[in-house]
Amino acid sequence: MEPTSRDQVDDALEAARRREADQPSSAVVRFGEDKPLRLDGGAQLAPWQIAYQTYGKLDADKRNAVLICHALTGDQHVHSIHPVTSKPGWWNLMVGPGKPIDTERFFVICANVLGGCMGTTGPASLDQATGKAYGLDFPVVTIADMVRSQAALIEHLGIESLFLVIGGSMGGMQVLDWAAHWPDKVFAAMPIAAGPRHSSQNIAFHEVGRQAVMADPDWRMGRYIEAGTSPKKGLAVARMAAHITYMSELSLHQKFGRRLQDREAVTFGFDSDFQIESYLRHQGTSFVDRFDANSYLYVTRAMDYFDLAAEYDGVLAKAFAGTKTRFCVMSFTSDWLFPTSQSREVVHALNAAGASVSFSEIVTDFGHDAFLLDEPEMFAIARGFIDSAARARGLDRKAGR
Amino acid sequence: MNVHSDVAQAANTPGRDARVDLRLIAELVEPGSRVLDVGCGEGQLLQLLAETRGVDARGIELSQKGVNDCVARGLSVIQGDADRDLVFYPDDSFDYVILSQTLQATQRPKDVLRHLLRIGRRAIVSLPNFGHYGIRAQLVLRGRMPKTSFLNYSWYDTPNIHFCTIRDFVELTKEPDVGAIMEKAIALNAWGQKMSLNAPWWFWNLFGEQAVFLLRRA
């Protein structure tokens, strides 16, 4: 592709992305000055908005709602074409007619996270006080803030309690936060490939990513939108580094090995000789088209701050004391970003709290990304758990099953 | 020894089609109690308990297939094992902790037994009896490590690393740092029938193929 046409493509995508930040093509709820969002950092965010997608129908008694919490760079387009990239929904394997999260039985909701860039208020959104994008004037948000914004949406939709809250990775953190802070609103919870806190190693990787963004001269102290620039190189490097952590050594070896990219021999230069280099560069460049660099800073920060036990004197079990929620926790053997030990910690805390909990460690080579991929054991467990929870909630009788 | 008292017959006898040792165990459990089944397999006992005794039933199982089957049945089961995961359960979190045909496969049976008695108000342990005459005969007469339809492994690939006889187990429960009180004991013969309750221990130890014990903390 010629550079000019590539640039034009970029420009078109970037224009679409910037439009989504304030005027999302999905549903959106706008909260005015009278309904500020209280943030952990002390700020009151107002006005603010939350963009979301829904699939399926809400029952008359509003008991069949499923909330999906998306991961770091995900968004609300779980089961619909992405408005910027035109790619299919990111969890079509899990969500849809006849899928474990069956859109013919459940009313499925997924909202863009607070601090994101797909229509929920974040650093790329217009700050009405200044008429410019927030940039770094946007307050730092937490996982609990994201969940609080989702709770406001759920209340707006008139839903008293969610049948299921489910998500992987950062989505799993939100699931745990939902269960801890809003126990009466969560009938069943499925945190996948998550943990009770972001580990030192995970914070370290995020810091590398953020420093890559901020080291890009086009970042302009976060004011790149007004400057007419975009820190694409920095954000691409951040994505490349992060992407490595989503895979396992074995999956990299199987997928790429030391194979060379369109050449017979190494070139004794720094072009992408190896397929893995080419693949990572592609991951980096395609990511910057659809994601805002400042959003990346904020959302990674929210994950870093996550430590569910902290507000309970360091005793995780207290976060779930007295819970009636049914839990199903899942981890993956080759996930070294959120290793099984972290899921086990959650399970042990739930056991200590006397909660109803199932736990499965799925054997896979896919690493952390496994929750997004075709992992039949994961679907089998999810289907079993969700179906039995639906029976326990009496959802099936109404559906005539 | 006052362990040969009869099993109280409950109003609703658990399902007749279930494995006899599972039925026996289910009969020992008070209806409506909280139960943890350690090594719950595919959840047959948990399901039986949930259906016939209305218990709040939880499980621990090592195999992926077992966990999947259990979760699909709506049971709360975590993937884990007795040696590693029992330590994380708080004291007195269950009315009964059940270890069915699993003790002989644990790394540290004594620690496991102590955890059972710590976590549960009562523990129910069922185990294969290595003192059974058929097993003794294989070792004595044939000079080979015993292999039965019930314990169908070769010595080199068996998961059952800590065999004991009925008497061995009874002695273990009496050790000072275990300190269990045996409330009930039942032995089953090779045909799965309950053996005479007033038979002496040596008779059980010789002719019992498996035994079920109801224990509580001293």
Coordinates of C-alpha atoms in Angstrom, one line a residue:
Chain A
M1 CA 0.0 0.0 0.0
E2 CA 1.3 3.5 -0.9
P3 CA 2.1 5.7 2.1
T4 CA -0.4 8.3 1.0
S5 CA -3.4 5.9 0.8
R6 CA -2.3 4.4 4.1
D7 CA -2.3 7.8 5.6
Q8 CA -5.8 8.5 4.2
V9 CA -7.0 5.2 5.7
D10 CA -5.5 6.3 9.0
D11 CA -7.1 9.7 8.8
A12 CA -10.5 8.2 8.1
L13 CA -10.2 5.7 10.9
E14 CA -8.9 8.4 13.3
A15 CA -11.8 10.7 12.4
A16 CA -14.2 7.8 13.0
R17 CA -12.6 7.1 16.3
R18 CA -12.6 10.7 17.5
R19 CA -16.3 10.9 16.5
E20 CA -17.1 7.8 18.6
A21 CA -15.6 9.4 21.7
D22 CA -18.4 11.9 22.0
Q23 CA -21.0 10.8 19.6
P24 CA -20.9 7.0 19.8
S25 CA -22.8 5.0 17.2
S26 CA -24.0 2.7 20.0
A27 CA -26.6 3.7 22.6
V28 CA -25.5 6.3 25.2
V29 CA -26.9 7.6 28.4
R30 CA -25.9 11.2 29.3
F31 CA -25.9 12.3 33.0
G32 CA -26.1 16.0 33.6
E33 CA -24.6 18.2 36.3
D34 CA -27.3 17.1 38.7
K35 CA -26.1 13.5 38.5
P36 CA -22.3 13.6 39.0
L37 CA -20.3 10.4 39.2
R38 CA -18.3 10.2 42.4
L39 CA -14.8 9.0 41.8
D40 CA -12.4 7.2 44.2
G41 CA -9.8 9.9 43.5
G42 CA -12.2 12.5 45.1
A43 CA -13.5 14.2 42.0
Q44 CA -17.1 14.4 40.9
L45 CA -17.4 13.9 37.2
A46 CA -20.2 15.9 35.6
P47 CA -21.6 15.9 33.0
W48 CA -20.7 12.4 32.0
Q49 CA -21.9 9.7 29.6
I50 CA -21.8 6.0 29.2
A51 CA -22.0 4.2 25.8
Y52 CA -23.3 0.7 25.6
Q53 CA -24.6 -2.0 23.4
T54 CA -27.4 -4.4 24.2
Y55 CA -28.4 -7.7 22.6
G56 CA -31.5 -9.8 23.2
K57 CA -34.7 -8.8 25.0
L58 CA -35.2 -7.8 28.6
D59 CA -37.9 -9.8 30.4
A60 CA -40.9 -8.1 31.7
D61 CA -39.6 -8.6 35.3
K62 CA -36.1 -7.5 34.2
R63 CA -34.4 -10.5 35.8
N64 CA -32.5 -11.9 32.7
A65 CA -29.9 -9.2 32.3
V66 CA -26.2 -10.1 31.7
L67 CA -23.5 -7.5 32.1
I68 CA -20.3 -8.2 30.2
C69 CA -17.3 -6.2 31.4
H70 CA -14.7 -5.7 28.7
A71 CA -10.9 -5.9 29.0
L72 CA -8.2 -3.2 28.7
T73 CA -8.5 -2.4 25.0
G74 CA -12.0 -3.9 24.4
D75 CA -15.2 -2.0 24.1
Q76 CA -19.0 -2.5 24.0
H77 CA -19.1 -4.1 20.6
V78 CA -19.2 -7.6 22.0
H79 CA -21.4 -9.1 19.4
S80 CA -21.7 -6.4 16.7
I81 CA -19.6 -4.9 13.9
H82 CA -17.0 -2.5 15.3
P83 CA -17.9 1.0 14.0
V84 CA -14.2 2.0 13.5
T85 CA -12.5 -1.1 12.3
S86 CA -15.6 -2.9 10.8
K87 CA -14.4 -6.1 12.5
P88 CA -16.9 -8.6 14.0
G89 CA -17.8 -8.5 17.7
W90 CA -14.9 -9.5 20.0
W91 CA -16.8 -12.2 21.9
N92 CA -18.9 -13.7 19.2
L93 CA -17.7 -17.2 20.3
M94 CA -19.3 -16.7 23.8
V95 CA -22.2 -14.4 23.0
G96 CA -25.0 -15.0 20.5
P97 CA -28.0 -17.2 19.7
G98 CA -27.4 -20.6 21.2
K99 CA -24.0 -19.5 22.6
P100 CA -23.2 -19.9 26.3
I101 CA -24.4 -16.3 26.8
D102 CA -27.5 -16.9 24.7
T103 CA -29.0 -13.8 23.3
E104 CA -32.3 -15.6 22.8
R105 CA -32.6 -16.1 26.5
F106 CA -30.7 -13.2 28.1
F107 CA -30.6 -9.4 27.7
V108 CA -26.9 -8.8 27.3
I109 CA -25.4 -5.4 28.1
C110 CA -21.8 -4.2 27.5
A111 CA -20.7 -0.7 28.3
N112 CA -17.5 1.1 27.3
V113 CA -15.4 1.6 30.4
L114 CA -15.0 5.0 32.1
G115 CA -11.8 6.5 30.8
G116 CA -12.3 4.6 27.5
C117 CA -12.5 6.1 24.0
M118 CA -15.6 4.6 22.5
G119 CA -18.3 6.9 23.9
T120 CA -18.1 6.7 27.6
T121 CA -16.5 9.8 29.1
G122 CA -12.7 9.6 29.1
P123 CA -9.6 11.7 28.2
A124 CA -10.6 11.9 24.5
S125 CA -14.1 13.3 25.4
L126 CA -14.9 16.9 25.1
D127 CA -14.5 18.8 28.4
Q128 CA -17.5 21.2 28.3
A129 CA -15.7 23.5 30.7
T130 CA -12.9 24.2 28.2
G131 CA -14.4 23.2 24.9
K132 CA -11.4 20.9 24.3
A133 CA -10.7 17.3 24.9
Y134 CA -10.0 16.5 28.5
G135 CA -6.5 15.1 27.9
L136 CA -4.6 14.8 31.2
D137 CA -7.2 17.1 32.9
F138 CA -9.4 14.0 33.1
P139 CA -9.4 12.6 36.6
V140 CA -7.6 9.3 37.2
V141 CA -10.3 6.6 37.5
T142 CA -10.3 3.2 39.1
I143 CA -11.9 -0.2 38.5
A144 CA -14.5 0.7 41.2
D145 CA -15.3 3.9 39.3
M146 CA -15.9 2.0 36.2
V147 CA -18.2 -0.3 38.1
R148 CA -20.0 2.7 39.6
S149 CA -20.6 4.1 36.2
Q150 CA -22.1 0.7 35.1
A151 CA -24.3 0.6 38.2
A152 CA -25.7 4.0 37.2
L153 CA -26.4 2.6 33.7
I154 CA -28.1 -0.5 35.1
E155 CA -30.2 1.7 37.4
H156 CA -31.1 3.9 34.4
L157 CA -32.3 0.8 32.6
G158 CA -34.5 0.0 35.5
I159 CA -32.7 -3.3 36.3
E160 CA -32.6 -4.1 40.0
S161 CA -30.4 -7.0 39.9
L162 CA -28.2 -8.6 37.2
F163 CA -28.5 -12.3 36.5
L164 CA -24.8 -12.5 35.6
V165 CA -21.8 -10.3 35.5
I166 CA -18.9 -11.8 33.4
G167 CA -15.6 -10.6 32.1
G168 CA -12.0 -11.6 31.4
S169 CA -8.8 -9.9 32.5
M170 CA -9.7 -6.3 33.4
G171 CA -13.3 -7.3 32.9
G172 CA -12.7 -10.0 35.6
M173 CA -11.5 -7.3 37.9
Q174 CA -14.7 -5.4 37.4
V175 CA -16.7 -8.6 38.0
L176 CA -15.0 -9.0 41.4
D177 CA -15.6 -5.4 42.2
W178 CA -19.2 -5.7 41.3
A179 CA -19.5 -8.8 43.6
A180 CA -17.8 -7.0 46.4
H181 CA -19.4 -3.6 46.3
W182 CA -22.9 -4.5 44.8
P183 CA -23.5 -8.0 46.1
D184 CA -27.3 -7.7 46.1
K185 CA -27.3 -6.8 42.4
V186 CA -25.2 -9.7 41.2
F187 CA -26.9 -13.2 41.1
A188 CA -24.0 -14.9 39.4
A189 CA -20.5 -13.8 38.7
M190 CA -17.8 -15.2 36.3
P191 CA -14.4 -13.6 36.6
I192 CA -12.1 -15.1 34.0
A193 CA -8.3 -14.8 33.9
A194 CA -8.3 -12.2 36.6
G195 CA -7.0 -11.7 40.1
P196 CA -7.6 -9.8 43.3
R197 CA -5.0 -7.2 42.5
H198 CA -2.6 -6.0 39.8
S199 CA 0.7 -7.5 40.5
S200 CA 4.0 -5.7 40.7
Q201 CA 5.1 -7.4 37.4
N202 CA 1.8 -6.3 35.7
I203 CA 2.3 -2.7 36.9
A204 CA 5.8 -2.9 35.5
F205 CA 4.6 -3.9 32.1
H206 CA 2.0 -1.1 32.1
E207 CA 4.6 1.4 33.1
V208 CA 6.7 0.4 30.1
G209 CA 3.7 1.0 27.9
R210 CA 2.9 4.4 29.4
Q211 CA 6.4 5.5 29.1
A212 CA 6.5 4.5 25.5
V213 CA 3.5 6.7 24.8
M214 CA 4.8 9.6 26.8
A215 CA 8.2 9.4 25.2
D216 CA 6.7 9.9 21.7
P217 CA 7.2 13.6 20.8
D218 CA 3.8 13.6 19.2
W219 CA 2.2 13.0 22.6
R220 CA 2.6 16.7 23.4
M221 CA 2.0 16.3 27.1
G222 CA -1.3 14.7 26.3
R223 CA -2.5 17.7 24.1
Y224 CA -2.0 15.9 20.8
I225 CA -5.5 16.4 19.6
E226 CA -5.2 20.2 19.6
A227 CA -1.7 20.0 18.3
G228 CA -3.0 17.9 15.3
T229 CA -0.5 15.1 16.1
S230 CA -0.9 11.6 17.3
P231 CA 1.6 9.6 19.4
K232 CA 1.1 6.5 17.2
K233 CA 4.6 5.2 17.4
G234 CA 4.6 5.3 21.2
L235 CA 1.2 3.7 21.5
A236 CA 2.2 1.0 19.0
V237 CA 5.3 0.1 21.0
A238 CA 3.1 0.0 24.2
R239 CA 0.8 -2.4 22.4
M240 CA 3.6 -4.5 21.1
A241 CA 5.1 -4.9 24.6
A242 CA 1.7 -5.7 26.1
H243 CA 0.8 -8.1 23.4
I244 CA 3.7 -10.3 24.3
T245 CA 2.3 -10.7 27.8
Y246 CA -1.1 -11.9 26.4
M247 CA 0.5 -14.9 24.8
S248 CA 2.6 -17.8 26.1
E249 CA 6.1 -18.7 25.1
L250 CA 4.7 -22.0 23.7
S251 CA 2.1 -20.2 21.6
L252 CA 4.7 -17.8 20.2
H253 CA 7.0 -20.7 19.4
Q254 CA 4.2 -22.7 17.7
K255 CA 2.9 -19.7 15.8
F256 CA 6.2 -18.2 14.7
G257 CA 9.2 -20.1 15.9
R258 CA 12.2 -18.5 14.4
R259 CA 10.7 -18.4 11.0
L260 CA 11.7 -15.5 8.7
Q261 CA 9.2 -13.0 7.2
D262 CA 9.1 -13.2 3.4
R263 CA 12.9 -13.8 3.1
E264 CA 15.3 -16.7 2.8
A265 CA 18.0 -15.4 5.2
V266 CA 18.5 -12.7 7.8
T267 CA 19.4 -9.3 6.4
F268 CA 21.9 -8.2 8.9
G269 CA 19.8 -5.1 9.6
F270 CA 16.9 -4.0 11.7
D271 CA 14.0 -4.7 9.4
S272 CA 11.5 -7.2 10.6
D273 CA 13.4 -10.3 9.6
F274 CA 11.4 -12.6 11.9
Q275 CA 7.7 -13.3 11.6
I276 CA 7.2 -12.5 15.2
E277 CA 8.5 -9.0 14.6
S278 CA 6.3 -8.5 11.7
Y279 CA 3.3 -9.8 13.6
L280 CA 4.0 -7.5 16.6
R281 CA 4.5 -4.4 14.3
H282 CA 1.1 -5.2 12.7
Q283 CA -0.5 -5.6 16.2
G284 CA 1.0 -2.2 17.1
T285 CA -0.1 -0.3 14.0
S286 CA -3.6 -1.7 13.8
F287 CA -4.2 -0.9 17.5
V288 CA -3.4 2.8 17.2
D289 CA -6.1 3.2 14.6
R290 CA -8.8 2.3 17.1
F291 CA -7.5 3.5 20.4
D292 CA -6.8 6.8 22.0
A293 CA -3.3 7.1 23.6
N294 CA -4.4 9.0 26.7
S295 CA -7.2 6.4 27.2
Y296 CA -4.5 3.8 27.3
L297 CA -2.7 5.7 30.1
Y298 CA -5.9 6.0 32.1
V299 CA -7.2 2.5 31.7
T300 CA -3.9 0.9 32.5
R301 CA -3.6 3.1 35.5
A302 CA -7.1 1.9 36.7
M303 CA -5.9 -1.7 36.5
D304 CA -2.6 -0.8 38.4
Y305 CA -4.7 0.7 41.3
F306 CA -6.8 -2.4 41.6
D307 CA -6.3 -4.2 45.0
L308 CA -9.6 -5.4 46.2
A309 CA -8.4 -6.6 49.6
A310 CA -6.9 -3.2 50.5
E311 CA -10.1 -1.6 51.7
Y312 CA -10.8 -4.7 53.8
D313 CA -7.7 -4.6 55.9
G314 CA -5.9 -6.8 53.4
V315 CA -8.3 -9.7 54.0
L316 CA -9.8 -10.6 50.7
A317 CA -12.5 -12.8 52.2
K318 CA -14.0 -9.8 54.0
A319 CA -14.7 -8.3 50.5
F320 CA -17.2 -11.2 50.0
A321 CA -18.5 -11.6 53.5
G322 CA -22.1 -12.8 53.5
T323 CA -22.3 -12.9 49.7
K324 CA -25.2 -14.8 48.2
T325 CA -23.7 -14.6 44.7
R326 CA -22.8 -17.8 42.9
F327 CA -19.3 -17.6 41.5
C328 CA -17.5 -19.4 38.7
V329 CA -13.8 -18.6 38.5
M330 CA -11.7 -19.6 35.6
S331 CA -8.0 -19.4 34.8
F332 CA -5.7 -20.8 32.1
T333 CA -2.6 -22.9 32.7
S334 CA -0.3 -20.9 30.3
D335 CA -1.5 -17.4 31.5
W336 CA 1.5 -15.8 33.1
L337 CA -0.1 -12.3 33.3
F338 CA -2.9 -13.4 35.6
P339 CA -1.6 -16.8 36.6
T340 CA -3.8 -19.5 38.2
S341 CA -2.4 -18.7 41.6
Q342 CA -4.2 -15.3 41.5
S343 CA -7.5 -16.9 40.6
R344 CA -7.0 -19.5 43.4
E345 CA -6.5 -16.6 45.8
V346 CA -9.9 -15.4 44.9
V347 CA -11.4 -18.9 45.2
H348 CA -9.8 -19.4 48.7
A349 CA -11.2 -16.1 49.8
L350 CA -14.7 -17.0 48.5
N351 CA -14.4 -20.4 50.3
A352 CA -13.4 -18.6 53.5
A353 CA -16.5 -16.4 53.0
G354 CA -18.7 -19.4 52.6
A355 CA -19.6 -18.4 49.1
S356 CA -20.9 -20.8 46.4
V357 CA -18.0 -21.0 44.1
S358 CA -16.8 -23.2 41.3
F359 CA -13.3 -23.0 39.9
S360 CA -11.6 -24.5 36.9
E361 CA -8.1 -24.1 35.5
I362 CA -8.3 -24.7 31.8
V363 CA -5.4 -26.4 30.1
T364 CA -4.4 -24.3 27.1
D365 CA -1.3 -23.0 25.3
F366 CA -3.0 -19.7 24.4
G367 CA -1.8 -17.8 27.4
H368 CA -3.8 -14.8 28.8
D369 CA -5.6 -14.3 25.5
A370 CA -7.3 -17.7 25.8
F371 CA -10.5 -16.1 27.2
L372 CA -11.0 -14.4 23.8
L373 CA -10.2 -17.5 21.7
D374 CA -11.9 -20.8 20.8
E375 CA -11.4 -22.7 24.0
P376 CA -14.0 -25.5 24.2
E377 CA -13.5 -26.3 27.9
M378 CA -14.1 -22.7 28.8
F379 CA -17.4 -22.7 26.8
A380 CA -18.5 -26.0 28.3
I381 CA -17.9 -24.7 31.9
A382 CA -19.6 -21.4 31.1
R383 CA -22.6 -23.1 29.6
G384 CA -22.9 -25.4 32.5
F385 CA -22.6 -22.7 35.1
I386 CA -24.9 -20.2 33.3
D387 CA -27.6 -22.8 32.6
S388 CA -27.7 -24.0 36.2
A389 CA -27.7 -20.5 37.5
A390 CA -30.6 -19.7 35.1
R391 CA -32.5 -22.7 36.6
A392 CA -31.7 -21.5 40.1
R393 CA -33.1 -18.0 39.2
G394 CA -36.2 -19.5 37.6
L395 CA -35.4 -18.1 34.2
D396 CA -36.0 -21.3 32.2
R397 CA -39.5 -21.8 33.3
K398 CA -40.6 -18.6 31.7
A399 CA -38.6 -19.3 28.6
G400 CA -40.5 -22.6 28.4
R401 CA -37.4 -24.8 28.5
Chain B
M1 CA -15.8 -50.4 71.5
N2 CA -18.9 -48.5 71.0
V3 CA -18.8 -47.9 67.3
H4 CA -21.1 -50.6 66.1
S5 CA -24.3 -48.7 66.6
D6 CA -26.7 -48.8 63.8
V7 CA -27.2 -46.1 61.2
A8 CA -30.3 -44.1 62.0
Q9 CA -32.8 -44.8 59.2
A10 CA -33.8 -41.4 57.8
A11 CA -37.3 -40.8 56.6
N12 CA -36.3 -40.5 53.0
T13 CA -33.7 -43.1 52.1
P14 CA -31.3 -41.8 49.4
G15 CA -31.8 -43.2 45.9
R16 CA -31.6 -46.9 45.5
D17 CA -29.7 -46.8 42.2
A18 CA -26.7 -45.0 43.7
R19 CA -23.5 -46.8 44.5
V20 CA -23.9 -48.5 47.8
D21 CA -21.1 -46.7 49.6
L22 CA -22.5 -43.3 48.4
R23 CA -25.9 -44.2 49.7
L24 CA -24.4 -45.2 53.0
I25 CA -22.6 -41.9 53.3
A26 CA -25.7 -40.0 52.3
E27 CA -27.6 -41.7 55.1
L28 CA -25.1 -40.4 57.6
V29 CA -25.7 -36.8 56.6
E30 CA -28.4 -34.8 58.4
P31 CA -30.8 -33.2 56.0
G32 CA -30.3 -29.5 55.3
S33 CA -26.7 -29.4 56.4
R34 CA -23.6 -27.9 54.8
V35 CA -21.3 -30.5 53.1
L36 CA -17.9 -30.4 51.5
D37 CA -17.1 -33.5 49.4
V38 CA -13.3 -33.7 48.9
G39 CA -12.5 -35.6 45.7
C40 CA -16.1 -35.4 44.5
G41 CA -15.4 -37.0 41.1
E42 CA -18.3 -36.2 38.7
G43 CA -20.5 -35.2 41.5
Q44 CA -22.6 -38.3 42.1
L45 CA -22.6 -38.0 45.8
L46 CA -23.1 -34.3 45.8
Q47 CA -26.0 -34.7 43.5
L48 CA -27.4 -37.4 45.7
L49 CA -27.1 -35.3 48.8
A50 CA -28.6 -32.3 47.1
E51 CA -31.6 -34.3 45.8
T52 CA -32.3 -36.5 48.8
R53 CA -31.0 -34.6 51.8
G54 CA -31.5 -31.0 50.6
V55 CA -27.9 -30.1 51.6
D56 CA -25.8 -27.2 50.6
A57 CA -23.2 -29.3 48.8
R58 CA -19.8 -28.2 47.7
G59 CA -16.9 -30.1 46.2
I60 CA -13.2 -30.3 45.4
E61 CA -12.1 -32.3 42.4
L62 CA -8.8 -32.6 40.7
S63 CA -9.8 -33.7 37.2
Q64 CA -11.0 -31.3 34.6
K65 CA -13.7 -33.6 33.4
G66 CA -15.0 -34.0 36.9
V67 CA -15.1 -30.3 37.5
N68 CA -16.8 -29.7 34.1
D69 CA -19.5 -32.3 34.8
C70 CA -20.1 -31.0 38.3
V71 CA -20.5 -27.4 37.1
A72 CA -22.8 -28.4 34.3
R73 CA -25.0 -30.0 36.9
G74 CA -25.1 -26.8 38.9
L75 CA -22.8 -28.0 41.7
S76 CA -20.3 -25.7 43.2
V77 CA -17.0 -27.5 42.7
I78 CA -13.5 -26.1 42.7
Q79 CA -10.5 -27.7 40.9
G80 CA -8.0 -28.6 43.5
D81 CA -6.8 -31.4 45.8
A82 CA -7.0 -32.4 49.4
D83 CA -3.3 -32.0 50.1
R84 CA -3.1 -28.5 48.8
D85 CA -6.5 -26.7 49.2
L86 CA -8.0 -27.8 52.5
V87 CA -5.6 -25.6 54.4
F88 CA -7.5 -22.5 53.0
Y89 CA -10.9 -23.4 54.4
P90 CA -11.7 -21.8 57.8
D91 CA -12.5 -23.8 60.9
D92 CA -16.1 -25.1 61.2
S93 CA -17.1 -24.0 57.8
F94 CA -19.1 -27.2 57.1
D95 CA -21.3 -29.6 59.1
Y96 CA -19.7 -32.5 57.3
V97 CA -16.6 -32.9 55.2
I98 CA -16.6 -36.1 53.2
L99 CA -13.5 -37.9 51.9
S100 CA -14.8 -40.8 49.8
Q101 CA -12.3 -43.4 48.6
T102 CA -9.6 -40.7 48.4
L103 CA -7.5 -40.8 51.6
Q104 CA -5.3 -43.5 50.2
A105 CA -4.4 -41.2 47.3
T106 CA -3.3 -38.2 49.3
Q107 CA 0.3 -37.3 50.1
R108 CA -0.2 -36.7 53.8
P109 CA -3.3 -38.7 55.0
K110 CA -2.9 -37.6 58.6
D111 CA -2.8 -33.9 57.8
V112 CA -5.8 -34.4 55.5
L113 CA -7.7 -36.1 58.2
R114 CA -6.9 -33.3 60.7
H115 CA -8.1 -30.7 58.2
L116 CA -11.3 -32.6 57.7
L117 CA -12.0 -32.5 61.4
R118 CA -11.0 -28.9 61.6
I119 CA -13.1 -27.7 58.7
G120 CA -16.2 -29.8 59.5
R121 CA -18.0 -30.5 62.7
R122 CA -18.0 -34.1 61.5
A123 CA -15.9 -36.0 59.0
I124 CA -17.1 -38.9 56.9
V125 CA -14.3 -41.1 55.5
S126 CA -14.7 -44.1 53.3
L127 CA -11.8 -46.2 52.3
P128 CA -10.8 -49.5 50.7
N129 CA -9.6 -52.0 53.2
F130 CA -6.1 -53.3 52.4
G131 CA -6.5 -55.9 55.1
H132 CA -9.2 -57.7 53.1
Y133 CA -8.5 -61.5 52.8
G134 CA -8.4 -61.3 49.0
I135 CA -5.7 -58.7 49.1
R136 CA -3.8 -60.6 51.8
A137 CA -4.0 -63.7 49.8
Q138 CA -2.4 -62.1 46.7
L139 CA 0.5 -60.9 48.7
V140 CA 1.0 -64.0 50.8
L141 CA 0.1 -66.8 48.3
R142 CA 1.2 -65.3 45.0
G143 CA 3.9 -63.0 46.3
R144 CA 2.5 -60.2 44.0
M145 CA 1.3 -56.7 44.9
P146 CA -2.5 -57.0 45.1
K147 CA -4.7 -55.9 42.3
T148 CA -8.5 -56.2 42.5
S149 CA -11.4 -55.0 40.4
F150 CA -11.9 -52.4 43.1
L151 CA -8.2 -51.3 43.1
N152 CA -7.3 -52.0 39.5
Y153 CA -3.8 -50.6 39.2
S154 CA -0.3 -52.0 39.0
W155 CA 2.0 -51.1 41.8
Y156 CA 4.0 -48.7 39.5
D157 CA 1.2 -46.6 38.3
T158 CA -1.3 -46.6 41.1
P159 CA -2.5 -43.2 42.5
N160 CA -3.1 -45.0 45.7
I161 CA 0.1 -44.4 47.6
H162 CA -1.1 -44.7 51.2
F163 CA -3.0 -47.8 51.7
C164 CA -4.3 -48.8 55.1
T165 CA -6.4 -51.5 56.7
I166 CA -9.6 -50.8 58.7
R167 CA -7.6 -51.3 61.8
D168 CA -4.8 -49.0 60.7
F169 CA -7.3 -46.2 60.1
V170 CA -9.0 -46.8 63.5
E171 CA -5.6 -46.5 65.1
L172 CA -4.9 -43.3 63.2
T173 CA -8.1 -41.6 64.5
K174 CA -6.9 -42.3 68.0
E175 CA -3.5 -40.6 67.7
P176 CA -3.3 -37.6 70.1
D177 CA -2.9 -35.0 67.4
V178 CA -5.9 -36.3 65.5
G179 CA -8.1 -37.0 68.4
A180 CA -11.2 -38.0 66.6
I181 CA -14.2 -39.6 68.2
M182 CA -15.7 -42.4 66.1
E183 CA -19.5 -42.1 66.1
K184 CA -20.2 -44.7 63.6
A185 CA -18.4 -47.3 61.5
I186 CA -19.8 -49.5 58.8
A187 CA -18.0 -52.2 56.8
L188 CA -19.1 -53.5 53.4
N189 CA -18.2 -56.9 52.1
A190 CA -17.1 -57.7 48.6
W191 CA -20.7 -57.7 47.5
G192 CA -21.3 -54.2 48.8
Q193 CA -23.5 -55.5 51.7
K194 CA -23.3 -54.1 55.2
M195 CA -21.5 -56.5 57.4
S196 CA -22.9 -57.7 60.8
L197 CA -22.7 -54.9 63.2
N198 CA -21.6 -57.0 66.2
A199 CA -18.8 -58.7 64.4
P200 CA -15.4 -58.2 66.0
W201 CA -12.9 -55.8 64.4
W202 CA -10.7 -58.7 63.1
F203 CA -13.6 -60.0 61.2
W204 CA -14.3 -56.6 59.5
N205 CA -10.6 -56.2 58.9
L206 CA -10.5 -59.6 57.1
F207 CA -13.8 -59.6 55.3
G208 CA -14.6 -55.9 54.8
E209 CA -13.7 -54.7 51.3
Q210 CA -14.4 -51.1 52.3
A211 CA -15.5 -49.1 55.3
V212 CA -17.2 -45.9 56.1
F213 CA -16.5 -43.9 59.3
L214 CA -18.4 -41.0 60.8
L215 CA -16.0 -39.0 63.0
R216 CA -16.1 -36.0 65.1
R217 CA -13.6 -33.8 66.8
A218 CA -12.7 -34.8 70.4

